[in-house]
Tab-separated table of C-alpha atoms in Angstrom:
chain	number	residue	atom	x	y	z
A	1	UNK	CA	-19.865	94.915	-22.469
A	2	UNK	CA	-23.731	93.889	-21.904
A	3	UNK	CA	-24.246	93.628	-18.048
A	4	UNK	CA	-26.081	89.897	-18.745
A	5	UNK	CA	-22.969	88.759	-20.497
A	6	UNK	CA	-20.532	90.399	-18.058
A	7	UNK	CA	-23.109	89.088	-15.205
A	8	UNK	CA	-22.820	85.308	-16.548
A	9	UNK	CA	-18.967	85.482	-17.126
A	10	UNK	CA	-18.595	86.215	-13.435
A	11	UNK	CA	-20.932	83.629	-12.208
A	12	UNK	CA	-18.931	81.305	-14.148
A	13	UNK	CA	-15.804	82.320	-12.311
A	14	UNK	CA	-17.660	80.869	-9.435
A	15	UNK	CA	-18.667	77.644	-11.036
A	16	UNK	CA	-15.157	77.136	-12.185
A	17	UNK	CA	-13.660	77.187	-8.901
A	18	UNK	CA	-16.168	74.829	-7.570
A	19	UNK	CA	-15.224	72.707	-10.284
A	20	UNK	CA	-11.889	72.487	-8.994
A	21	UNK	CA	-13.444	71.941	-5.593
A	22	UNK	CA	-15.365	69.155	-6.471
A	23	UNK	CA	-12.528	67.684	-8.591
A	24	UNK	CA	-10.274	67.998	-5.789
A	25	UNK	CA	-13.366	66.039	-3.588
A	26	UNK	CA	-12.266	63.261	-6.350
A	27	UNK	CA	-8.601	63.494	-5.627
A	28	UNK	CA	-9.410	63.068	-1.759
A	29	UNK	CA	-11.664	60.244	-2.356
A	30	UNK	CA	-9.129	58.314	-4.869
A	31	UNK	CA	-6.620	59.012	-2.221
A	32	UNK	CA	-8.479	57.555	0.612
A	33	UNK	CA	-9.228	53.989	-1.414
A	34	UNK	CA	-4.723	54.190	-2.482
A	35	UNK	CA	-5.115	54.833	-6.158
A	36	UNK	CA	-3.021	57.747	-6.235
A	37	UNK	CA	-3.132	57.563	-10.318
A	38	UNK	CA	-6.984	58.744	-10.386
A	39	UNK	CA	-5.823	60.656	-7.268
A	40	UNK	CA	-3.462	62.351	-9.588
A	41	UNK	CA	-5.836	62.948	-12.757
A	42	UNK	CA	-8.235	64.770	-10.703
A	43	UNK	CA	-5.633	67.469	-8.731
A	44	UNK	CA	-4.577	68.158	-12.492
A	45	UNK	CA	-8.346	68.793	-13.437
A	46	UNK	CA	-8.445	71.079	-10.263
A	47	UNK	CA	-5.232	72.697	-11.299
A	48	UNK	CA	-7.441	73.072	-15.392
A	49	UNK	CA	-10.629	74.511	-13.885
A	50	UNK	CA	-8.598	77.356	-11.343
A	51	UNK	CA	-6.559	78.054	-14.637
A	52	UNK	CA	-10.066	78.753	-16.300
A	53	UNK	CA	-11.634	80.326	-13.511
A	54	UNK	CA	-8.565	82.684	-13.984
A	55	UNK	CA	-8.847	82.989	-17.729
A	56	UNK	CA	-12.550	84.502	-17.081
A	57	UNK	CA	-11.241	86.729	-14.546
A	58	UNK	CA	-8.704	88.333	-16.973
A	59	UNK	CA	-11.104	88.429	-19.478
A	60	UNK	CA	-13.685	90.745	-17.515
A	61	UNK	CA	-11.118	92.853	-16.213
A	62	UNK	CA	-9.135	93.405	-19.484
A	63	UNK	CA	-12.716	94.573	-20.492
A	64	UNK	CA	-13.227	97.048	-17.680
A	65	UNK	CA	-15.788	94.895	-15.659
A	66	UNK	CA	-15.763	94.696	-11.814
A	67	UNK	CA	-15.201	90.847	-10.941
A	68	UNK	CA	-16.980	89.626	-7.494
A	69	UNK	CA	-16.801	86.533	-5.748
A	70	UNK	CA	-19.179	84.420	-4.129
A	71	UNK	CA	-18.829	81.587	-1.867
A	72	UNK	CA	-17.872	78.319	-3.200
A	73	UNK	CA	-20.554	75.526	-2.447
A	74	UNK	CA	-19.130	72.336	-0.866
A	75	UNK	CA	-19.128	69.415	-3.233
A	76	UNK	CA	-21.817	67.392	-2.605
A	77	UNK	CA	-21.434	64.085	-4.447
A	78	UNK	CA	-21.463	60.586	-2.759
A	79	UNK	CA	-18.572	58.804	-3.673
A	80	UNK	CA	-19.698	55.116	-2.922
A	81	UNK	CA	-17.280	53.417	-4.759
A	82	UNK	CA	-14.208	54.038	-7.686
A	83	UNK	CA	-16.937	54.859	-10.342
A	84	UNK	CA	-19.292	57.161	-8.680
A	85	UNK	CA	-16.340	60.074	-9.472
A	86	UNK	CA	-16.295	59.275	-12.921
A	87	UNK	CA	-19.945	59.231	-13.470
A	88	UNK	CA	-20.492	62.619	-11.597
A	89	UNK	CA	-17.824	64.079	-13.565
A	90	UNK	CA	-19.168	63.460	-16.858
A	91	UNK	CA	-22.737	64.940	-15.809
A	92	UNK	CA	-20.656	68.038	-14.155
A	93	UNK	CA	-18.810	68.732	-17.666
A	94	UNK	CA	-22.179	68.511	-18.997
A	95	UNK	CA	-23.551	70.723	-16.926
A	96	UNK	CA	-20.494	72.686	-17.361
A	97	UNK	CA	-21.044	73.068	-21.323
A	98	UNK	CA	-24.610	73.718	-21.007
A	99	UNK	CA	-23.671	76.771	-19.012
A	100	UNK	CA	-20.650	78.064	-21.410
A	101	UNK	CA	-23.789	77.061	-24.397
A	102	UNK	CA	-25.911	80.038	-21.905
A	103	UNK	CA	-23.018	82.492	-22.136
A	104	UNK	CA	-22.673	81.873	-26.026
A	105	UNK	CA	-26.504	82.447	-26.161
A	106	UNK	CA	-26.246	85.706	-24.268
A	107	UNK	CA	-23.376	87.024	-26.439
A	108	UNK	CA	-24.608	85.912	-29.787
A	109	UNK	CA	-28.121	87.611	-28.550
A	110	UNK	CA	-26.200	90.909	-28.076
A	111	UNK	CA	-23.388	90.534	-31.070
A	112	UNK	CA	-20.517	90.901	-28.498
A	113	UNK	CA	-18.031	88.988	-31.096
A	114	UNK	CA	-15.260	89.162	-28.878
A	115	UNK	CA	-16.790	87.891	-25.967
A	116	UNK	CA	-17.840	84.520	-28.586
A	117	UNK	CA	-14.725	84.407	-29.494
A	118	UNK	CA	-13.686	83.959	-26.500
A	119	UNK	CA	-16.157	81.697	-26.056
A	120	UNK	CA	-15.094	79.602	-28.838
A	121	UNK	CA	-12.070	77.969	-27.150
A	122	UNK	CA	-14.304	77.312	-23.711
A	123	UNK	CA	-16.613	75.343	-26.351
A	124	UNK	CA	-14.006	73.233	-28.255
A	125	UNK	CA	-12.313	72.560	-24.412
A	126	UNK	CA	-15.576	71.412	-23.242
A	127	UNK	CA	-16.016	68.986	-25.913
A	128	UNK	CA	-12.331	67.468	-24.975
A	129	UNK	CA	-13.871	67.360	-21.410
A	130	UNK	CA	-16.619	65.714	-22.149
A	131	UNK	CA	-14.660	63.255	-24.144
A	132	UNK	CA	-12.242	62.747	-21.394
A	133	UNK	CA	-14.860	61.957	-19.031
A	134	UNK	CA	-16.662	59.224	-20.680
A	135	UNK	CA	-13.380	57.467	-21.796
A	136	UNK	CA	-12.530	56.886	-17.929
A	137	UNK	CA	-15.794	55.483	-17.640
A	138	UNK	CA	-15.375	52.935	-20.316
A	139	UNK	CA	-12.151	52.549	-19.467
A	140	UNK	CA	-13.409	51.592	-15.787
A	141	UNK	CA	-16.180	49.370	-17.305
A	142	UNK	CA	-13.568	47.471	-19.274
A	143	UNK	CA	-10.828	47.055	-16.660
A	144	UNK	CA	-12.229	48.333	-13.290
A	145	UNK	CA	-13.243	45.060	-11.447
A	146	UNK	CA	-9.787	43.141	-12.780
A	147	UNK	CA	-7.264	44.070	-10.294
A	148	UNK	CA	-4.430	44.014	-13.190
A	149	UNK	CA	-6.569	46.080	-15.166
A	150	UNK	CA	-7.204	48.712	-12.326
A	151	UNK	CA	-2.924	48.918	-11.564
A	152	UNK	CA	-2.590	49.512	-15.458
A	153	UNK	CA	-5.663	52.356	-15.363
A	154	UNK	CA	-4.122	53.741	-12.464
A	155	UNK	CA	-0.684	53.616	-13.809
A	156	UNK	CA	-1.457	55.165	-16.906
A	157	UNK	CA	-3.761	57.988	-14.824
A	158	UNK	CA	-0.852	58.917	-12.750
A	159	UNK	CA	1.555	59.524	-15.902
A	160	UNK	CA	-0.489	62.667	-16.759
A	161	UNK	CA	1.238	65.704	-16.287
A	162	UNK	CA	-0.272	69.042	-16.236
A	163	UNK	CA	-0.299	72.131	-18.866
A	164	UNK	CA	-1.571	74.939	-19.091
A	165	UNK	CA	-4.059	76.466	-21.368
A	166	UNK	CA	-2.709	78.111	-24.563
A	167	UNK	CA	-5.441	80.898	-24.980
A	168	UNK	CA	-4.234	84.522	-24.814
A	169	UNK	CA	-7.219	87.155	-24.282
């Protein structure tokens, strides 16, 4: 495997784990202002991003690379009010593709096909993040300052059970 590649997989074991920290900084702050629902959403999304964290991992040692970890920053957003979360979270998935766009870069650049393969899945799942992210922020728009509207978001937030990804490397 190119070193670069096998360099940016393992930072991105990193970044996935601080996703989980930050989205678990979410849960916290949902759980401090009683809407366990959002509260709920977010511990799943923590539960996603350790499962990907993991799936890189596997991948690098299946492939005979030494994994190393790094500290994991503190999250660092302020969480004002119910939609700063939501906000911050679609600009982290952002960020998030923009770096899994890198590692497809660096792969492609190198023809390491089964590292873009891999890839492919981490690409498709972004996009459903992405998506995810700016539907709770319309959804918020649209119902977040009616109190009715904000049980029934909540409600239907804390319905979501968790699964795990279907990708085998």
């Amino acid at each position: 495997m190119d070193q670069k590649v096998a360099d940016l997989l393992n930072e991105q074991i990193n970044k996935e784990f601080y996703s989980a920290y930050l989205y678990l900084d979410f849960a916290n702050y949902y759980a401090s202002v009683g809407l366990d629902g959002f509260e709920n959403w977010y511990k799943i999304q923590a539960q996603e991003e350790r499962d990907h964290a993991m799936l890189f991992y596997q991948y690098l040692q299946n492939n005979g690379q030494k994994v190393t970890f790094e500290a994991i920053a503190k999250p660092d957003k302020e969480l004002k009010d119910n939609m700063a979360p939501l906000k911050a979270g679609l600009e982290h998935e952002q960020y998030v593709t923009s770096l899994i766009n890198d590692i497809y870069a660096a792969a492609f650049e190198v023809k390491d096909f089964r590292t873009m393969q891999l890839l492919d899945w981490f690409v498709k799942e972004q996009g459903e993040e992405e998506k995810n992210a700016s539907d709770m922020i319309t959804k918020m728009e649209l119902f977040g300052t009616d109190a009715k509207g904000l049980y029934m978001l909540n409600s239907e937030l804390g319905a979501r059970v968790y699964s795990a990804p279907s990708l085998t490397l």
